[in-house]
Amino acid sequence: MQERRERVLHALASGPISGPELAEKLDISRAAVWKHVETLRQGGFEIESTGKGYSLISIPEFGGPTIEFGLDTSYDVEYHDSIESTNKRARELATSGESNLVVVADEQTGGRGRLDREWTSPSGGIWLSIVLRPAIPPHHAPIYTLAGAVATTRAIRDVGVDAEIKWPNDVLCDEQKLVGILTEMEGEADRISWLVVGIGINANVDTEELPNERATSLRELVGDVNRRELTQKLLEAFHELTADREEIIPAWRELSSTLGKRVRIETPSETIVGKAVDIEFPGTLLVDTGAETKAVTAGDCEHLRPAD
Ligand code: BT5
């Protein structure tokens, strides 16, 4: 958020504070104070003005300034009520040189999953894409998908949902899909030029709007959640994890429901069936097929019942 607007908000939050006091405190004109207050009101912030001055009464549940307000990371937020795909927008921004930025939307009209599959994204969800430029080789990129899954699972557990990670990139509750993650990148053989981690959470949406009965939403599981708080927790956890990447694999192991299960994995070249025994940096699943231990780097994973 614009630094001045953030300071205005903080001052109003501990208000009431009069226009002239605010102007003096921030070293701006009274007209500028009034403009900031009006812009914030238009953005859905409820600001009361009484004889004693301005006070912040409430902040919107979702939106750009509301996510940025109090967010403990250096990410800027670009918010859209409706957009084709936050990943598509994030790729454009990445290509034009942006970094440390999050594109967030309430609704996507052309959301995408892996392999260009459709991702249903009705209004009320949390559809977001983080743009980064980490100094890593392309084959390390999966660790960022894992970090996204860990951060999202932690934020969802905080609202009381028993979320677990299915390798490589889904967050489930009782085997139903709550979250999908799509990581895209561009780079050369030895170094990434940009990375986009796209995360889609079925938050305050009806399950009738989702594509199949294997999908669920937070609304269905615990009722509507505060998307601002959830998004902030997710971004803060993601930021922390990617700053200390050693932490990601152990955290993933703890939150994953895949390890220890029998799985069937469809890779572009083969089908692997066996027991998922461990995960290795940067996100390789080790599957014991009985005959050998296979290291699987990518594919669609299905959890099997022991008898399957
Ligand atoms: C994924 O793909 O799970 C990655 C989804 C990434 C979505 C985010 S939202 C923000 C950003 N912007 C984008 O445009 N994308 C990212 P995959 O593993 O391929 O799963 C796709 C499959 O999940 C589909 O073929 C459907 O069967 C199912 N599906 C579609 N929409 C769903 C939803 N909202 N909830 C649960 N399952 C869904």
PDB file of C-alpha atoms and ligand atoms in Angstrom, residues 84-88 108 110-115 117-122 126-129 169-170 177-182 198-200 202 210-212 214-216 300, ligand 1:
ATOM      1  CA  GLU A  84      -9.893 -13.803 -16.249  1.00  0.00           C
ATOM      2  CA  SER A  85      -7.050 -15.428 -14.281  1.00  0.00           C
ATOM      3  CA  THR A  86      -4.763 -14.052 -11.563  1.00  0.00           C
ATOM      4  CA  ASN A  87      -1.957 -16.292 -12.895  1.00  0.00           C
ATOM      5  CA  LYS A  88      -2.347 -14.778 -16.346  1.00  0.00           C
ATOM      6  CA  GLN A 108     -12.031 -15.499 -12.008  1.00  0.00           C
ATOM      7  CA  GLY A 110     -11.054 -18.124 -16.886  1.00  0.00           C
ATOM      8  CA  GLY A 111      -9.162 -19.720 -13.970  1.00  0.00           C
ATOM      9  CA  ARG A 112      -6.731 -22.468 -14.979  1.00  0.00           C
ATOM     10  CA  GLY A 113      -5.367 -25.613 -13.364  1.00  0.00           C
ATOM     11  CA  ARG A 114      -2.426 -27.705 -14.479  1.00  0.00           C
ATOM     12  CA  LEU A 115      -2.262 -28.862 -18.110  1.00  0.00           C
ATOM     13  CA  ARG A 117      -7.558 -27.657 -17.123  1.00  0.00           C
ATOM     14  CA  GLU A 118     -10.415 -25.388 -16.050  1.00  0.00           C
ATOM     15  CA  TRP A 119     -10.395 -24.066 -12.497  1.00  0.00           C
ATOM     16  CA  THR A 120     -13.850 -23.013 -11.296  1.00  0.00           C
ATOM     17  CA  SER A 121     -13.534 -19.694  -9.460  1.00  0.00           C
ATOM     18  CA  PRO A 122     -16.852 -18.168  -8.371  1.00  0.00           C
ATOM     19  CA  ILE A 126      -9.607 -16.520  -2.631  1.00  0.00           C
ATOM     20  CA  TRP A 127      -7.873 -16.614  -5.996  1.00  0.00           C
ATOM     21  CA  LEU A 128      -4.335 -15.279  -5.806  1.00  0.00           C
ATOM     22  CA  SER A 129      -0.974 -15.381  -7.573  1.00  0.00           C
ATOM     23  CA  ASN A 169      -0.246 -29.461  -4.871  1.00  0.00           C
ATOM     24  CA  ASP A 170      -3.728 -30.039  -3.479  1.00  0.00           C
ATOM     25  CA  LYS A 177     -10.366 -30.746  -2.651  1.00  0.00           C
ATOM     26  CA  LEU A 178     -10.377 -27.319  -1.003  1.00  0.00           C
ATOM     27  CA  VAL A 179      -7.363 -25.753  -2.715  1.00  0.00           C
ATOM     28  CA  GLY A 180      -5.387 -26.115  -5.941  1.00  0.00           C
ATOM     29  CA  ILE A 181      -1.960 -24.657  -6.670  1.00  0.00           C
ATOM     30  CA  LEU A 182      -0.426 -23.897 -10.045  1.00  0.00           C
ATOM     31  CA  GLY A 198      -1.097 -19.386  -8.069  1.00  0.00           C
ATOM     32  CA  ILE A 199      -3.299 -20.525  -5.195  1.00  0.00           C
ATOM     33  CA  GLY A 200      -7.050 -21.048  -5.429  1.00  0.00           C
ATOM     34  CA  ASN A 202     -12.741 -22.439  -2.227  1.00  0.00           C
ATOM     35  CA  LEU A 210     -17.987 -26.289  -7.688  1.00  0.00           C
ATOM     36  CA  PRO A 211     -17.380 -28.703 -10.555  1.00  0.00           C
ATOM     37  CA  ASN A 212     -17.768 -32.072  -8.814  1.00  0.00           C
ATOM     38  CA  ARG A 214     -14.816 -34.309  -4.826  1.00  0.00           C
ATOM     39  CA  ALA A 215     -14.599 -30.537  -4.232  1.00  0.00           C
ATOM     40  CA  THR A 216     -15.563 -28.726  -1.040  1.00  0.00           C
ATOM     41  CA  ASP A 300      -1.421 -36.651 -10.918  1.00  0.00           C
TER      42      ASP A 300
HETATM   43  C1  BT5 B   1      -4.951 -27.300  -9.795  1.00  0.00           C
HETATM   44  O1  BT5 B   1      -4.911 -27.915 -11.004  1.00  0.00           O
HETATM   45  O2  BT5 B   1      -5.393 -27.783  -8.792  1.00  0.00           O
HETATM   46  C2  BT5 B   1      -4.390 -25.879  -9.813  1.00  0.00           C
HETATM   47  C3  BT5 B   1      -5.447 -24.842  -9.612  1.00  0.00           C
HETATM   48  C4  BT5 B   1      -4.847 -23.446  -9.488  1.00  0.00           C
HETATM   49  C5  BT5 B   1      -5.900 -22.381  -9.397  1.00  0.00           C
HETATM   50  C6  BT5 B   1      -5.318 -21.030  -9.063  1.00  0.00           C
HETATM   51  S1  BT5 B   1      -6.561 -19.865  -8.673  1.00  0.00           S
HETATM   52  C7  BT5 B   1      -5.441 -18.568  -8.752  1.00  0.00           C
HETATM   53  C8  BT5 B   1      -4.544 -18.863  -9.952  1.00  0.00           C
HETATM   54  N1  BT5 B   1      -5.126 -18.371 -11.180  1.00  0.00           N
HETATM   55  C9  BT5 B   1      -5.408 -19.364 -12.039  1.00  0.00           C
HETATM   56  O3  BT5 B   1      -5.918 -19.220 -13.170  1.00  0.00           O
HETATM   57  N2  BT5 B   1      -5.057 -20.553 -11.487  1.00  0.00           N
HETATM   58  C10 BT5 B   1      -4.491 -20.376 -10.168  1.00  0.00           C
HETATM   59  P1  BT5 B   1      -5.216 -29.447 -11.245  1.00  0.00           P
HETATM   60  O4  BT5 B   1      -4.467 -30.280 -10.252  1.00  0.00           O
HETATM   61  O5  BT5 B   1      -4.952 -29.642 -12.679  1.00  0.00           O
HETATM   62  O6  BT5 B   1      -6.758 -29.610 -10.930  1.00  0.00           O
HETATM   63  C11 BT5 B   1      -7.756 -29.178 -11.837  1.00  0.00           C
HETATM   64  C12 BT5 B   1      -8.973 -30.048 -11.651  1.00  0.00           C
HETATM   65  O7  BT5 B   1      -9.584 -29.772 -10.379  1.00  0.00           O
HETATM   66  C13 BT5 B   1     -10.078 -29.783 -12.678  1.00  0.00           C
HETATM   67  O8  BT5 B   1      -9.907 -30.585 -13.807  1.00  0.00           O
HETATM   68  C14 BT5 B   1     -11.362 -30.132 -11.915  1.00  0.00           C
HETATM   69  O9  BT5 B   1     -11.583 -31.523 -11.925  1.00  0.00           O
HETATM   70  C15 BT5 B   1     -11.012 -29.781 -10.486  1.00  0.00           C
HETATM   71  N3  BT5 B   1     -11.481 -28.429 -10.118  1.00  0.00           N
HETATM   72  C16 BT5 B   1     -11.715 -27.336 -10.907  1.00  0.00           C
HETATM   73  N4  BT5 B   1     -12.095 -26.288 -10.173  1.00  0.00           N
HETATM   74  C17 BT5 B   1     -12.101 -26.703  -8.882  1.00  0.00           C
HETATM   75  C18 BT5 B   1     -12.394 -26.071  -7.640  1.00  0.00           C
HETATM   76  N5  BT5 B   1     -12.711 -24.776  -7.551  1.00  0.00           N
HETATM   77  N6  BT5 B   1     -12.293 -26.827  -6.527  1.00  0.00           N
HETATM   78  C19 BT5 B   1     -11.937 -28.126  -6.545  1.00  0.00           C
HETATM   79  N7  BT5 B   1     -11.652 -28.789  -7.698  1.00  0.00           N
HETATM   80  C20 BT5 B   1     -11.720 -28.071  -8.851  1.00  0.00           C
END
